[in-house]
mmCIF file of C-alpha atoms in Angstrom:
data_model
loop_
_atom_site.group_PDB
_atom_site.id
_atom_site.type_symbol
_atom_site.label_atom_id
_atom_site.label_comp_id
_atom_site.label_asym_id
_atom_site.label_seq_id
_atom_site.Cartn_x
_atom_site.Cartn_y
_atom_site.Cartn_z
ATOM 1 C CA MET A 1 23.696 -8.810 -40.194
ATOM 2 C CA LYS A 2 25.309 -6.905 -37.434
ATOM 3 C CA THR A 3 28.013 -8.786 -35.962
ATOM 4 C CA ASN A 4 29.545 -12.391 -35.910
ATOM 5 C CA LYS A 5 28.975 -12.983 -39.521
ATOM 6 C CA SER A 6 31.558 -15.988 -39.731
ATOM 7 C CA VAL A 7 29.443 -17.452 -36.633
ATOM 8 C CA ILE A 8 26.038 -16.510 -38.601
ATOM 9 C CA TYR A 9 27.672 -18.184 -42.013
ATOM 10 C CA TRP A 10 28.489 -21.245 -39.965
ATOM 11 C CA LEU A 11 25.018 -21.748 -38.552
ATOM 12 C CA LEU A 12 23.164 -20.994 -41.822
ATOM 13 C CA SER A 13 25.543 -23.329 -43.490
ATOM 14 C CA GLY A 14 24.429 -26.144 -40.688
ATOM 15 C CA CYS A 15 20.503 -25.375 -41.661
ATOM 16 C CA VAL A 16 21.589 -25.917 -45.459
ATOM 17 C CA LEU A 17 23.327 -28.972 -44.763
ATOM 18 C CA LEU A 18 20.895 -30.109 -42.536
ATOM 19 C CA PHE A 19 17.778 -29.736 -45.466
ATOM 20 C CA ILE A 20 20.144 -31.826 -47.448
ATOM 21 C CA MET A 21 20.303 -34.306 -44.704
ATOM 22 C CA VAL A 22 16.399 -34.633 -44.939
ATOM 23 C CA THR A 23 16.405 -34.519 -48.308
ATOM 24 C CA VAL A 24 18.264 -37.405 -49.038
ATOM 25 C CA GLY A 25 16.767 -39.161 -46.310
ATOM 26 C CA GLY A 26 13.353 -38.668 -47.977
ATOM 27 C CA ILE A 27 14.900 -40.179 -50.897
ATOM 28 C CA THR A 28 16.239 -42.878 -48.975
ATOM 29 C CA ARG A 29 12.936 -43.744 -47.707
ATOM 30 C CA LEU A 30 11.203 -43.339 -51.096
ATOM 31 C CA THR A 31 13.660 -45.640 -52.589
ATOM 32 C CA ASN A 32 13.381 -48.313 -49.852
ATOM 33 C CA SER A 33 16.909 -47.954 -49.854
ATOM 34 C CA GLY A 34 17.896 -47.492 -45.962
ATOM 35 C CA LEU A 35 18.378 -50.964 -44.874
ATOM 36 C CA SER A 36 20.979 -51.531 -47.541
ATOM 37 C CA MET A 37 23.933 -51.030 -45.194
ATOM 38 C CA THR A 38 23.392 -53.404 -42.361
ATOM 39 C CA ASP A 39 26.012 -52.010 -40.236
ATOM 40 C CA TRP A 40 27.725 -48.557 -38.871
ATOM 41 C CA HIS A 41 31.081 -48.020 -38.004
ATOM 42 C CA LEU A 42 32.416 -44.271 -37.769
ATOM 43 C CA ILE A 43 35.484 -45.010 -39.991
ATOM 44 C CA ASN A 44 35.031 -48.138 -42.054
ATOM 45 C CA ASP A 45 31.901 -46.898 -43.667
ATOM 46 C CA THR A 46 33.020 -43.456 -44.713
ATOM 47 C CA PHE A 47 33.402 -44.394 -48.529
ATOM 48 C CA PRO A 48 31.346 -47.328 -50.477
ATOM 49 C CA PRO A 49 33.309 -50.577 -51.668
ATOM 50 C CA MET A 50 35.835 -49.514 -54.165
ATOM 51 C CA SER A 51 36.311 -52.789 -55.572
ATOM 52 C CA GLU A 52 33.721 -55.614 -57.268
ATOM 53 C CA GLU A 53 35.154 -58.040 -54.757
ATOM 54 C CA LYS A 54 33.929 -55.425 -51.725
ATOM 55 C CA TRP A 55 30.769 -54.755 -53.492
ATOM 56 C CA ALA A 56 30.239 -58.649 -53.525
ATOM 57 C CA GLU A 57 30.918 -59.216 -50.001
ATOM 58 C CA ALA A 58 28.791 -56.220 -49.024
ATOM 59 C CA PHE A 59 25.657 -57.904 -50.925
ATOM 60 C CA GLU A 60 26.479 -61.213 -49.317
ATOM 61 C CA GLU A 61 26.094 -59.428 -46.115
ATOM 62 C CA TYR A 62 23.009 -57.958 -47.206
ATOM 63 C CA LYS A 63 21.175 -61.167 -48.199
ATOM 64 C CA LYS A 64 21.379 -62.495 -44.397
ATOM 65 C CA PHE A 65 18.928 -59.824 -43.376
ATOM 66 C CA PRO A 66 14.916 -60.312 -43.553
ATOM 67 C CA GLU A 67 14.523 -57.404 -46.175
ATOM 68 C CA TYR A 68 16.036 -59.260 -48.793
ATOM 69 C CA GLN A 69 15.306 -62.591 -47.429
ATOM 70 C CA LYS A 70 11.657 -61.844 -47.641
ATOM 71 C CA VAL A 71 11.025 -59.238 -50.296
ATOM 72 C CA ASN A 72 13.920 -58.391 -52.845
ATOM 73 C CA GLN A 73 15.076 -62.259 -53.542
ATOM 74 C CA TYR A 74 11.688 -62.738 -54.893
ATOM 75 C CA LYS A 75 12.340 -59.550 -57.414
ATOM 76 C CA ASP A 76 15.348 -60.863 -59.436
ATOM 77 C CA PHE A 77 17.024 -58.347 -57.350
ATOM 78 C CA GLN A 78 20.990 -58.003 -58.688
ATOM 79 C CA LEU A 79 24.042 -56.546 -57.947
ATOM 80 C CA ASP A 80 23.387 -53.602 -59.740
ATOM 81 C CA ASP A 81 20.125 -53.103 -57.819
ATOM 82 C CA TYR A 82 21.724 -53.239 -54.535
ATOM 83 C CA LYS A 83 24.459 -50.482 -55.602
ATOM 84 C CA PHE A 84 21.550 -48.217 -56.033
ATOM 85 C CA ILE A 85 19.750 -48.850 -52.773
ATOM 86 C CA PHE A 86 23.299 -48.646 -51.143
ATOM 87 C CA PHE A 87 24.233 -45.330 -52.537
ATOM 88 C CA TRP A 88 21.763 -43.780 -51.243
ATOM 89 C CA GLU A 89 21.784 -45.053 -47.595
ATOM 90 C CA TRP A 90 25.514 -44.687 -47.891
ATOM 91 C CA PHE A 91 25.045 -40.683 -48.901
ATOM 92 C CA HIS A 92 22.466 -40.229 -46.256
ATOM 93 C CA ARG A 93 25.073 -41.138 -43.813
ATOM 94 C CA PHE A 94 27.949 -39.194 -45.578
ATOM 95 C CA ILE A 95 26.451 -36.307 -45.236
ATOM 96 C CA GLY A 96 25.970 -37.082 -41.427
ATOM 97 C CA ARG A 97 29.276 -37.094 -40.899
ATOM 98 C CA ILE A 98 30.003 -34.088 -43.032
ATOM 99 C CA ILE A 99 27.531 -32.014 -40.832
ATOM 100 C CA GLY A 100 29.779 -33.456 -37.871
ATOM 101 C CA ILE A 101 32.751 -32.232 -38.839
ATOM 102 C CA VAL A 102 31.559 -29.043 -40.201
ATOM 103 C CA PHE A 103 30.143 -28.079 -36.939
ATOM 104 C CA ILE A 104 32.771 -29.305 -34.897
ATOM 105 C CA ILE A 105 36.086 -27.838 -36.535
ATOM 106 C CA PRO A 106 34.344 -24.163 -36.562
ATOM 107 C CA PHE A 107 33.008 -24.888 -33.206
ATOM 108 C CA VAL A 108 36.606 -25.202 -31.613
ATOM 109 C CA TYR A 109 37.921 -22.218 -33.815
ATOM 110 C CA PHE A 110 35.130 -20.010 -32.662
ATOM 111 C CA LEU A 111 35.950 -21.111 -29.099
ATOM 112 C CA ILE A 112 39.727 -20.747 -29.216
ATOM 113 C CA LYS A 113 39.139 -17.377 -31.113
ATOM 114 C CA LYS A 114 36.761 -16.232 -28.341
ATOM 115 C CA GLN A 115 33.829 -15.238 -30.985
ATOM 116 C CA LEU A 116 31.494 -16.874 -29.072
ATOM 117 C CA ASP A 117 29.776 -15.226 -26.202
ATOM 118 C CA ALA A 118 28.190 -17.447 -23.314
ATOM 119 C CA ALA A 119 24.869 -17.784 -24.023
ATOM 120 C CA THR A 120 25.875 -18.517 -27.906
ATOM 121 C CA ILE A 121 28.603 -21.463 -26.672
ATOM 122 C CA LYS A 122 25.622 -22.775 -24.453
ATOM 123 C CA LYS A 123 23.231 -23.019 -27.280
ATOM 124 C CA CYS A 124 25.858 -24.642 -29.647
ATOM 125 C CA PHE A 125 26.515 -27.530 -26.874
ATOM 126 C CA ILE A 126 22.402 -28.125 -27.235
ATOM 127 C CA LEU A 127 23.156 -28.564 -30.902
ATOM 128 C CA LEU A 128 26.174 -31.001 -30.343
ATOM 129 C CA GLY A 129 23.853 -33.005 -28.179
ATOM 130 C CA MET A 130 20.985 -33.012 -30.484
ATOM 131 C CA GLY A 131 23.557 -33.993 -33.407
ATOM 132 C CA ALA A 132 24.692 -36.919 -31.416
ATOM 133 C CA PHE A 133 21.355 -37.875 -30.417
ATOM 134 C CA GLN A 134 20.117 -37.997 -33.949
ATOM 135 C CA GLY A 135 22.971 -40.122 -35.088
ATOM 136 C CA PHE A 136 21.893 -42.634 -32.400
ATOM 137 C CA LEU A 137 18.480 -42.291 -33.790
ATOM 138 C CA GLY A 138 19.171 -43.307 -37.461
ATOM 139 C CA TRP A 139 20.796 -46.369 -36.387
ATOM 140 C CA PHE A 140 18.178 -47.215 -33.710
ATOM 141 C CA MET A 141 15.611 -46.882 -36.705
ATOM 142 C CA VAL A 142 17.587 -49.031 -39.029
ATOM 143 C CA ALA A 143 18.220 -51.623 -36.607
ATOM 144 C CA SER A 144 14.121 -52.099 -36.234
ATOM 145 C CA GLY A 145 14.323 -53.388 -39.859
ATOM 146 C CA LEU A 146 17.303 -55.658 -39.466
ATOM 147 C CA LYS A 147 15.629 -58.352 -37.081
ATOM 148 C CA ASP A 148 12.408 -59.946 -38.127
ATOM 149 C CA MET A 149 10.821 -57.421 -40.479
ATOM 150 C CA PRO A 150 11.638 -56.371 -43.202
ATOM 151 C CA ASP A 151 11.383 -52.648 -42.486
ATOM 152 C CA VAL A 152 11.695 -50.195 -40.239
ATOM 153 C CA SER A 153 9.559 -48.959 -37.447
ATOM 154 C CA HIS A 154 7.153 -46.641 -38.090
ATOM 155 C CA PHE A 155 7.662 -45.245 -34.708
ATOM 156 C CA ARG A 156 11.157 -45.071 -34.821
ATOM 157 C CA LEU A 157 11.319 -43.274 -38.152
ATOM 158 C CA ALA A 158 8.873 -40.616 -37.145
ATOM 159 C CA ILE A 159 11.333 -39.792 -34.059
ATOM 160 C CA HIS A 160 14.195 -39.574 -36.428
ATOM 161 C CA LEU A 161 12.550 -37.622 -38.766
ATOM 162 C CA THR A 162 10.840 -35.004 -36.651
ATOM 163 C CA PHE A 163 14.430 -34.758 -34.669
ATOM 164 C CA ALA A 164 16.015 -33.660 -37.856
ATOM 165 C CA PHE A 165 13.029 -31.197 -38.129
ATOM 166 C CA ILE A 166 13.765 -29.880 -34.544
ATOM 167 C CA THR A 167 17.051 -29.745 -34.964
ATOM 168 C CA PHE A 168 17.198 -27.538 -38.114
ATOM 169 C CA ALA A 169 14.396 -25.121 -36.531
ATOM 170 C CA TYR A 170 16.655 -24.888 -33.285
ATOM 171 C CA THR A 171 19.854 -24.314 -35.537
ATOM 172 C CA LEU A 172 18.228 -21.784 -37.356
ATOM 173 C CA TRP A 173 16.708 -20.130 -34.314
ATOM 174 C CA VAL A 174 20.063 -19.676 -32.815
ATOM 175 C CA ALA A 175 21.327 -17.850 -36.042
ATOM 176 C CA LEU A 176 18.636 -15.661 -36.006
ATOM 177 C CA ASP A 177 19.081 -14.669 -32.395
ATOM 178 C CA LEU A 178 22.849 -13.573 -34.099
ATOM 179 C CA ILE A 179 21.038 -12.150 -37.025
ATOM 180 C CA TYR A 180 18.725 -9.841 -35.160
ATOM 181 C CA PRO A 181 20.512 -9.194 -32.146
ATOM 182 C CA GLU A 182 18.237 -6.065 -31.044
ATOM 183 C CA ARG A 183 16.008 -6.416 -28.566
ATOM 184 C CA LYS A 184 12.208 -5.202 -28.943
ATOM 185 C CA LEU A 185 8.964 -5.670 -26.842
ATOM 186 C CA PRO A 186 7.348 -9.552 -28.258
ATOM 187 C CA VAL A 187 3.915 -9.592 -30.106
ATOM 188 C CA VAL A 188 2.188 -11.567 -27.242
ATOM 189 C CA GLU A 189 -0.820 -12.520 -28.656
ATOM 190 C CA LEU A 190 0.915 -13.403 -32.011
ATOM 191 C CA ARG A 191 3.364 -15.164 -30.282
ATOM 192 C CA LYS A 192 1.102 -17.286 -28.774
ATOM 193 C CA ILE A 193 -0.876 -18.341 -31.493
ATOM 194 C CA ALA A 194 2.564 -18.742 -33.414
ATOM 195 C CA ARG A 195 3.498 -21.268 -30.598
ATOM 196 C CA ILE A 196 0.421 -23.129 -31.147
ATOM 197 C CA ALA A 197 0.835 -23.279 -34.640
ATOM 198 C CA LEU A 198 4.087 -24.702 -34.352
ATOM 199 C CA VAL A 199 3.138 -27.678 -32.093
ATOM 200 C CA ILE A 200 0.348 -28.384 -34.692
ATOM 201 C CA LEU A 201 3.092 -28.350 -37.563
ATOM 202 C CA ILE A 202 5.255 -30.652 -35.773
ATOM 203 C CA ILE A 203 2.662 -32.980 -34.997
ATOM 204 C CA GLN A 204 1.495 -32.925 -38.565
ATOM 205 C CA ILE A 205 5.315 -33.598 -39.168
ATOM 206 C CA ILE A 206 4.989 -36.657 -37.027
ATOM 207 C CA TYR A 207 2.064 -38.245 -38.596
ATOM 208 C CA GLY A 208 3.638 -37.870 -41.866
ATOM 209 C CA GLY A 209 6.589 -39.646 -40.434
ATOM 210 C CA PHE A 210 3.995 -42.567 -39.472
ATOM 211 C CA VAL A 211 2.475 -42.501 -43.096
ATOM 212 C CA ALA A 212 5.870 -42.657 -44.406
ATOM 213 C CA GLY A 213 6.947 -45.617 -42.681
ATOM 214 C CA LEU A 214 3.671 -47.236 -43.325
ATOM 215 C CA ASN A 215 3.657 -46.808 -46.366
ATOM 216 C CA ALA A 216 0.340 -45.549 -45.612
ATOM 217 C CA GLY A 217 -0.094 -42.742 -49.221
ATOM 218 C CA LEU A 218 -0.794 -45.801 -51.272
ATOM 219 C CA ILE A 219 -4.192 -46.785 -50.287
ATOM 220 C CA HIS A 220 -7.192 -44.755 -50.162
ATOM 221 C CA ASN A 221 -5.698 -42.518 -53.133
ATOM 222 C CA HIS A 222 -8.922 -39.697 -53.480
ATOM 223 C CA TRP A 223 -9.803 -36.171 -52.536
ATOM 224 C CA PRO A 224 -11.400 -34.926 -50.837
ATOM 225 C CA LEU A 225 -12.835 -38.022 -49.006
ATOM 226 C CA MET A 226 -11.318 -41.519 -48.777
ATOM 227 C CA SER A 227 -12.298 -44.608 -50.962
ATOM 228 C CA ASP A 228 -16.114 -45.505 -51.753
ATOM 229 C CA GLY A 229 -16.709 -41.692 -50.614
ATOM 230 C CA GLN A 230 -16.052 -42.018 -47.197
ATOM 231 C CA PHE A 231 -14.671 -39.552 -44.891
ATOM 232 C CA PHE A 232 -14.161 -41.835 -42.153
ATOM 233 C CA HIS A 233 -13.283 -45.188 -44.277
ATOM 234 C CA GLU A 234 -14.499 -48.441 -42.326
ATOM 235 C CA SER A 235 -11.292 -49.947 -43.041
ATOM 236 C CA ILE A 236 -9.913 -47.935 -39.944
ATOM 237 C CA GLN A 237 -11.723 -49.691 -37.551
ATOM 238 C CA LEU A 238 -11.013 -52.944 -39.266
ATOM 239 C CA GLU A 239 -6.883 -52.478 -39.036
ATOM 240 C CA GLN A 240 -6.711 -52.788 -35.210
ATOM 241 C CA SER A 241 -8.405 -53.789 -32.008
ATOM 242 C CA ASN A 242 -9.293 -50.181 -30.869
ATOM 243 C CA LEU A 243 -9.089 -46.627 -32.264
ATOM 244 C CA LEU A 244 -6.162 -45.742 -30.312
ATOM 245 C CA LEU A 245 -3.982 -48.432 -32.365
ATOM 246 C CA SER A 246 -5.676 -47.591 -35.495
ATOM 247 C CA PHE A 247 -4.594 -44.116 -35.372
ATOM 248 C CA THR A 248 -1.018 -45.017 -34.334
ATOM 249 C CA GLU A 249 -0.563 -48.652 -36.261
ATOM 250 C CA GLY A 250 -2.935 -48.431 -39.090
ATOM 251 C CA LYS A 251 -2.456 -47.304 -42.453
ATOM 252 C CA SER A 252 -5.973 -46.122 -42.912
ATOM 253 C CA GLY A 253 -6.209 -44.687 -39.343
ATOM 254 C CA VAL A 254 -2.795 -42.902 -39.945
ATOM 255 C CA GLN A 255 -3.523 -41.640 -43.214
ATOM 256 C CA PHE A 256 -7.184 -40.380 -42.013
ATOM 257 C CA ILE A 257 -5.438 -38.393 -39.099
ATOM 258 C CA HIS A 258 -2.397 -36.876 -41.578
ATOM 259 C CA ARG A 259 -5.018 -36.122 -44.316
ATOM 260 C CA THR A 260 -7.407 -34.644 -41.872
ATOM 261 C CA PHE A 261 -4.774 -32.741 -39.448
ATOM 262 C CA ALA A 262 -4.052 -30.855 -42.563
ATOM 263 C CA TYR A 263 -6.697 -28.586 -42.205
ATOM 264 C CA VAL A 264 -5.933 -27.924 -38.988
ATOM 265 C CA VAL A 265 -2.855 -27.080 -39.847
ATOM 266 C CA VAL A 266 -3.740 -24.560 -42.557
ATOM 267 C CA PHE A 267 -6.750 -23.067 -40.426
ATOM 268 C CA SER A 268 -3.895 -22.281 -37.471
ATOM 269 C CA ILE A 269 -1.698 -20.374 -40.114
ATOM 270 C CA LEU A 270 -4.440 -18.824 -41.812
ATOM 271 C CA TYR A 271 -5.695 -17.545 -38.048
ATOM 272 C CA LEU A 272 -2.178 -16.361 -37.066
ATOM 273 C CA PHE A 273 -2.014 -14.708 -40.590
ATOM 274 C CA ILE A 274 -5.573 -13.039 -39.975
ATOM 275 C CA LYS A 275 -4.836 -11.476 -36.652
ATOM 276 C CA SER A 276 -1.502 -10.373 -37.600
ATOM 277 C CA ARG A 277 -3.654 -7.842 -39.665
ATOM 278 C CA LYS A 278 -4.850 -6.244 -36.666
ATOM 279 C CA PHE A 279 -1.222 -5.158 -35.622
ATOM 280 C CA ILE A 280 1.457 -2.882 -36.994
ATOM 281 C CA LEU A 281 4.012 -5.571 -38.003
ATOM 282 C CA ASP A 282 7.780 -4.563 -39.120
ATOM 283 C CA LYS A 283 8.877 -5.639 -42.626
ATOM 284 C CA THR A 284 10.448 -8.991 -41.012
ATOM 285 C CA GLN A 285 7.258 -10.241 -39.027
ATOM 286 C CA ASP A 286 4.765 -9.090 -42.071
ATOM 287 C CA ASN A 287 7.138 -10.717 -44.467
ATOM 288 C CA GLY A 288 7.354 -13.888 -42.582
ATOM 289 C CA VAL A 289 3.605 -14.375 -41.899
ATOM 290 C CA LYS A 290 2.787 -13.726 -45.405
ATOM 291 C CA THR A 291 5.180 -16.369 -46.639
ATOM 292 C CA LEU A 292 3.775 -18.963 -44.100
ATOM 293 C CA LEU A 293 0.454 -18.426 -45.357
ATOM 294 C CA VAL A 294 1.679 -18.985 -48.850
ATOM 295 C CA PHE A 295 3.756 -22.067 -48.110
ATOM 296 C CA VAL A 296 1.102 -23.896 -46.206
ATOM 297 C CA PHE A 297 -1.233 -23.764 -48.755
ATOM 298 C CA ILE A 298 1.172 -24.684 -51.272
ATOM 299 C CA GLN A 299 2.281 -27.742 -48.784
ATOM 300 C CA PHE A 300 -1.834 -28.440 -48.592
ATOM 301 C CA LEU A 301 -1.789 -28.819 -52.532
ATOM 302 C CA LEU A 302 1.148 -31.219 -52.297
ATOM 303 C CA GLY A 303 -0.348 -33.323 -50.411
ATOM 304 C CA ILE A 304 -3.399 -34.008 -52.172
ATOM 305 C CA PHE A 305 -1.303 -34.310 -55.612
ATOM 306 C CA THR A 306 1.158 -36.799 -53.493
ATOM 307 C CA LEU A 307 -2.116 -39.021 -52.436
ATOM 308 C CA LEU A 308 -3.880 -38.553 -56.131
ATOM 309 C CA PHE A 309 -0.828 -39.999 -58.036
ATOM 310 C CA HIS A 310 0.352 -42.732 -55.629
ATOM 311 C CA VAL A 311 3.390 -41.179 -54.080
ATOM 312 C CA PRO A 312 5.508 -40.888 -57.159
ATOM 313 C CA LEU A 313 8.969 -40.291 -56.109
ATOM 314 C CA TRP A 314 9.055 -36.616 -56.934
ATOM 315 C CA LEU A 315 5.929 -35.565 -55.609
ATOM 316 C CA GLY A 316 6.701 -37.488 -52.101
ATOM 317 C CA LEU A 317 10.377 -35.714 -52.147
ATOM 318 C CA ALA A 318 8.524 -32.139 -53.162
ATOM 319 C CA HIS A 319 6.112 -32.700 -50.343
ATOM 320 C CA GLN A 320 8.482 -33.563 -47.882
ATOM 321 C CA ILE A 321 10.773 -30.285 -49.146
ATOM 322 C CA MET A 322 8.138 -28.296 -48.878
ATOM 323 C CA ALA A 323 7.254 -29.036 -44.994
ATOM 324 C CA PHE A 324 11.041 -28.224 -44.411
ATOM 325 C CA PHE A 325 10.418 -24.659 -45.878
ATOM 326 C CA LEU A 326 7.086 -24.496 -43.904
ATOM 327 C CA LEU A 327 8.983 -25.268 -40.572
ATOM 328 C CA THR A 328 11.653 -22.660 -41.699
ATOM 329 C CA ALA A 329 9.030 -20.211 -42.131
ATOM 330 C CA MET A 330 7.313 -20.850 -38.703
ATOM 331 C CA THR A 331 10.104 -20.838 -36.803
ATOM 332 C CA PHE A 332 11.031 -17.263 -38.621
ATOM 333 C CA SER A 333 8.132 -15.807 -37.941
ATOM 334 C CA LEU A 334 7.541 -17.053 -34.365
ATOM 335 C CA HIS A 335 11.203 -15.675 -33.340
ATOM 336 C CA ARG A 336 10.281 -11.764 -34.776
ATOM 337 C CA PHE A 337 7.256 -12.193 -32.757
ATOM 338 C CA SER A 338 8.999 -13.396 -29.662
ATOM 339 C CA LYS A 339 12.146 -11.004 -29.857
#
């Protein structure tokens, strides 16, 4: 780190908080906790109910919505069960509030102290907008599960998840601009490959959101083939009226895309690594692409085991966390090949 250490630490702390936010979001999804809070208030929801009376009121309110009426009331779902799912959704939102405070207050301070150059100020305003939009996407997602269906839209979940990843990547990029202020010639060929690999990775993250939203990891728990020893299982064409709908709304079709596209992710990063061996790289570039290669193989294995073991909480969460690490390595590598 050359200069602006406090600004760099501030941005990196934002990256850490975003990582925690997405991790808790993963727990929230895997424990089916996301619809436990049926309203949103900026101030009133800051802390959970502080008395048994307030808990009882919140539980009675929850009973008015589809998740309880169509699912949980048939599972002997009691107040203690409600407190458990409430905690994870509340904690998820609470971290969002913390992120807002951690971003806005230091940002104003750095502006007053004139510790930000014009380019960084512009990037920070973009981050501010991204954070606000992410909050909207969170409620937009939750709202889809409070009307008729006892679950959120998998499209909205995927948008919410993917935009969180993108916000993290952009925050890291802004920090890297300050960590490595010197300018050098980009490695054009590797930058191009890395950009394509990043797009491929984001598509895979989107489909990871689809799989999570549809609980599509709970079927075809076999590898390398799907059920009945089929590569392209017959159920893919039976779930929806056409392949486009099957690949976006059908459980079998969405899982097929996610499990098959994983090979494309691995190949794109392996190709980047092989191509990089033909260049004289500095230490950061070399470490970045090597880390990227290690991470993608770990992620590939985690995906296989998550599927084979029917998505246990710890494996599903590890798979999501590793996706975060993979995106981190991809962002770092692309930055080092670009500037």
